[in-house]
């Protein structure tokens, strides 16, 4: 439709301000979005779902490459979090003199 109607050379008319606007890519995008709203909406939903599915696939590829299941990944994350907390508490205790290293 861009080439058929020669939209790149078109002049658009703003009916509220009476201003004539020379076409650029943003104006043409707005025109096409308004003209094909349902198709644009479906495309936007597809784009969002594509990003979500891509992230889901990437996470599961990472899990597979590390030989983990989702449950194991979560539990190891909790163990690492616990270890960091206890290590920080231990270092604070050594620094304050409560524990002799």
PDB file of C-alpha atoms in Angstrom:
ATOM      1  CA  UNK A   1       0.000   0.000   0.000  1.00  0.00           C
ATOM      2  CA  UNK A   2       2.932   2.342   0.613  1.00  0.00           C
ATOM      3  CA  UNK A   3       4.124   1.980  -2.969  1.00  0.00           C
ATOM      4  CA  UNK A   4       0.651   1.726  -4.542  1.00  0.00           C
ATOM      5  CA  UNK A   5      -0.503   5.019  -3.028  1.00  0.00           C
ATOM      6  CA  UNK A   6       2.960   6.609  -3.091  1.00  0.00           C
ATOM      7  CA  UNK A   7       2.675   7.458   0.610  1.00  0.00           C
ATOM      8  CA  UNK A   8       6.280   8.610   0.902  1.00  0.00           C
ATOM      9  CA  UNK A   9       5.476  11.564  -1.362  1.00  0.00           C
ATOM     10  CA  UNK A  10       1.995  12.227   0.059  1.00  0.00           C
ATOM     11  CA  UNK A  11       0.897  15.216   2.100  1.00  0.00           C
ATOM     12  CA  UNK A  12      -1.381  14.486   5.024  1.00  0.00           C
ATOM     13  CA  UNK A  13      -3.988  16.891   6.362  1.00  0.00           C
ATOM     14  CA  UNK A  14      -4.626  17.326  10.074  1.00  0.00           C
ATOM     15  CA  UNK A  15      -8.362  17.910  10.304  1.00  0.00           C
ATOM     16  CA  UNK A  16      -8.162  19.410  13.811  1.00  0.00           C
ATOM     17  CA  UNK A  17      -5.478  22.037  13.180  1.00  0.00           C
ATOM     18  CA  UNK A  18      -5.831  22.397   9.420  1.00  0.00           C
ATOM     19  CA  UNK A  19      -2.105  21.856   9.061  1.00  0.00           C
ATOM     20  CA  UNK A  20      -0.624  20.020   6.080  1.00  0.00           C
ATOM     21  CA  UNK A  21       2.037  17.508   7.052  1.00  0.00           C
ATOM     22  CA  UNK A  22       4.654  16.095   4.710  1.00  0.00           C
ATOM     23  CA  UNK A  23       4.907  12.318   4.985  1.00  0.00           C
ATOM     24  CA  UNK A  24       7.716  10.684   6.879  1.00  0.00           C
ATOM     25  CA  UNK A  25       8.113   7.163   8.233  1.00  0.00           C
ATOM     26  CA  UNK A  26       6.400   7.945  11.551  1.00  0.00           C
ATOM     27  CA  UNK A  27       3.383   9.568   9.852  1.00  0.00           C
ATOM     28  CA  UNK A  28       3.073   6.610   7.464  1.00  0.00           C
ATOM     29  CA  UNK A  29       3.311   4.195  10.398  1.00  0.00           C
ATOM     30  CA  UNK A  30       0.485   6.040  12.165  1.00  0.00           C
ATOM     31  CA  UNK A  31      -1.614   6.021   8.997  1.00  0.00           C
ATOM     32  CA  UNK A  32      -1.109   2.293   8.428  1.00  0.00           C
ATOM     33  CA  UNK A  33      -1.688   1.516  12.116  1.00  0.00           C
ATOM     34  CA  UNK A  34      -5.011   3.363  11.989  1.00  0.00           C
ATOM     35  CA  UNK A  35      -6.007   1.856   8.660  1.00  0.00           C
ATOM     36  CA  UNK A  36      -5.105  -1.725   9.617  1.00  0.00           C
ATOM     37  CA  UNK A  37      -5.763  -1.595  13.366  1.00  0.00           C
ATOM     38  CA  UNK A  38      -6.797  -5.230  13.826  1.00  0.00           C
ATOM     39  CA  UNK A  39      -3.786  -6.552  11.907  1.00  0.00           C
ATOM     40  CA  UNK A  40      -1.470  -4.228  13.827  1.00  0.00           C
ATOM     41  CA  UNK A  41      -2.981  -5.387  17.124  1.00  0.00           C
ATOM     42  CA  UNK A  42      -2.466  -9.032  16.233  1.00  0.00           C
ATOM     43  CA  UNK A  43       1.110  -8.267  15.162  1.00  0.00           C
ATOM     44  CA  UNK A  44       1.847  -6.519  18.476  1.00  0.00           C
ATOM     45  CA  UNK A  45       0.429  -9.452  20.461  1.00  0.00           C
ATOM     46  CA  UNK A  46       2.518 -11.833  18.342  1.00  0.00           C
ATOM     47  CA  UNK A  47       5.638  -9.744  18.994  1.00  0.00           C
ATOM     48  CA  UNK A  48       5.111  -9.759  22.762  1.00  0.00           C
ATOM     49  CA  UNK A  49       4.375 -13.483  22.791  1.00  0.00           C
ATOM     50  CA  UNK A  50       7.420 -14.116  20.589  1.00  0.00           C
ATOM     51  CA  UNK A  51       9.654 -12.307  23.079  1.00  0.00           C
ATOM     52  CA  UNK A  52       8.134 -14.233  26.003  1.00  0.00           C
ATOM     53  CA  UNK A  53       8.504 -17.581  24.226  1.00  0.00           C
ATOM     54  CA  UNK A  54      12.072 -16.720  23.225  1.00  0.00           C
ATOM     55  CA  UNK A  55      12.971 -15.985  26.847  1.00  0.00           C
ATOM     56  CA  UNK A  56      11.237 -19.208  27.950  1.00  0.00           C
ATOM     57  CA  UNK A  57      13.205 -21.179  25.348  1.00  0.00           C
ATOM     58  CA  UNK A  58      16.468 -19.507  26.381  1.00  0.00           C
ATOM     59  CA  UNK A  59      15.894 -20.326  30.055  1.00  0.00           C
ATOM     60  CA  UNK A  60      15.169 -23.964  29.277  1.00  0.00           C
ATOM     61  CA  UNK A  61      18.190 -24.210  26.986  1.00  0.00           C
ATOM     62  CA  UNK A  62      20.296 -22.856  29.867  1.00  0.00           C
ATOM     63  CA  UNK A  63      18.742 -25.424  32.209  1.00  0.00           C
ATOM     64  CA  UNK A  64      19.440 -28.235  29.746  1.00  0.00           C
ATOM     65  CA  UNK A  65      23.024 -27.125  29.133  1.00  0.00           C
ATOM     66  CA  UNK A  66      23.648 -27.168  32.896  1.00  0.00           C
ATOM     67  CA  UNK A  67      21.923 -30.526  33.361  1.00  0.00           C
ATOM     68  CA  UNK A  68      19.270 -29.147  35.731  1.00  0.00           C
ATOM     69  CA  UNK A  69      15.544 -29.313  36.120  1.00  0.00           C
ATOM     70  CA  UNK A  70      13.462 -26.260  37.053  1.00  0.00           C
ATOM     71  CA  UNK A  71      13.092 -27.579  40.594  1.00  0.00           C
ATOM     72  CA  UNK A  72      16.817 -28.198  40.995  1.00  0.00           C
ATOM     73  CA  UNK A  73      17.601 -24.736  39.649  1.00  0.00           C
ATOM     74  CA  UNK A  74      15.301 -23.142  42.217  1.00  0.00           C
ATOM     75  CA  UNK A  75      16.655 -25.222  45.104  1.00  0.00           C
ATOM     76  CA  UNK A  76      20.310 -24.532  44.198  1.00  0.00           C
ATOM     77  CA  UNK A  77      19.432 -20.848  44.023  1.00  0.00           C
ATOM     78  CA  UNK A  78      18.064 -21.043  47.555  1.00  0.00           C
ATOM     79  CA  UNK A  79      21.197 -22.881  48.781  1.00  0.00           C
ATOM     80  CA  UNK A  80      23.468 -20.226  47.231  1.00  0.00           C
ATOM     81  CA  UNK A  81      21.390 -17.457  48.802  1.00  0.00           C
ATOM     82  CA  UNK A  82      21.603 -19.157  52.219  1.00  0.00           C
ATOM     83  CA  UNK A  83      25.363 -19.638  51.836  1.00  0.00           C
ATOM     84  CA  UNK A  84      25.954 -15.969  51.005  1.00  0.00           C
ATOM     85  CA  UNK A  85      23.876 -14.874  54.003  1.00  0.00           C
ATOM     86  CA  UNK A  86      25.698 -17.199  56.409  1.00  0.00           C
ATOM     87  CA  UNK A  87      29.115 -16.249  55.016  1.00  0.00           C
ATOM     88  CA  UNK A  88      28.279 -12.566  55.531  1.00  0.00           C
ATOM     89  CA  UNK A  89      27.137 -13.287  59.118  1.00  0.00           C
ATOM     90  CA  UNK A  90      30.325 -15.276  59.788  1.00  0.00           C
ATOM     91  CA  UNK A  91      32.577 -12.485  58.490  1.00  0.00           C
ATOM     92  CA  UNK A  92      30.713  -9.928  60.612  1.00  0.00           C
ATOM     93  CA  UNK A  93      31.115 -12.148  63.678  1.00  0.00           C
ATOM     94  CA  UNK A  94      34.863 -12.546  63.049  1.00  0.00           C
ATOM     95  CA  UNK A  95      35.245  -8.800  62.531  1.00  0.00           C
ATOM     96  CA  UNK A  96      33.397  -7.975  65.751  1.00  0.00           C
ATOM     97  CA  UNK A  97      35.454 -10.532  67.732  1.00  0.00           C
ATOM     98  CA  UNK A  98      32.582 -12.860  68.574  1.00  0.00           C
ATOM     99  CA  UNK A  99      34.373 -15.686  66.734  1.00  0.00           C
ATOM    100  CA  UNK A 100      38.124 -16.201  66.615  1.00  0.00           C
ATOM    101  CA  UNK A 101      39.263 -17.193  63.143  1.00  0.00           C
TER     102      UNK A 101
END
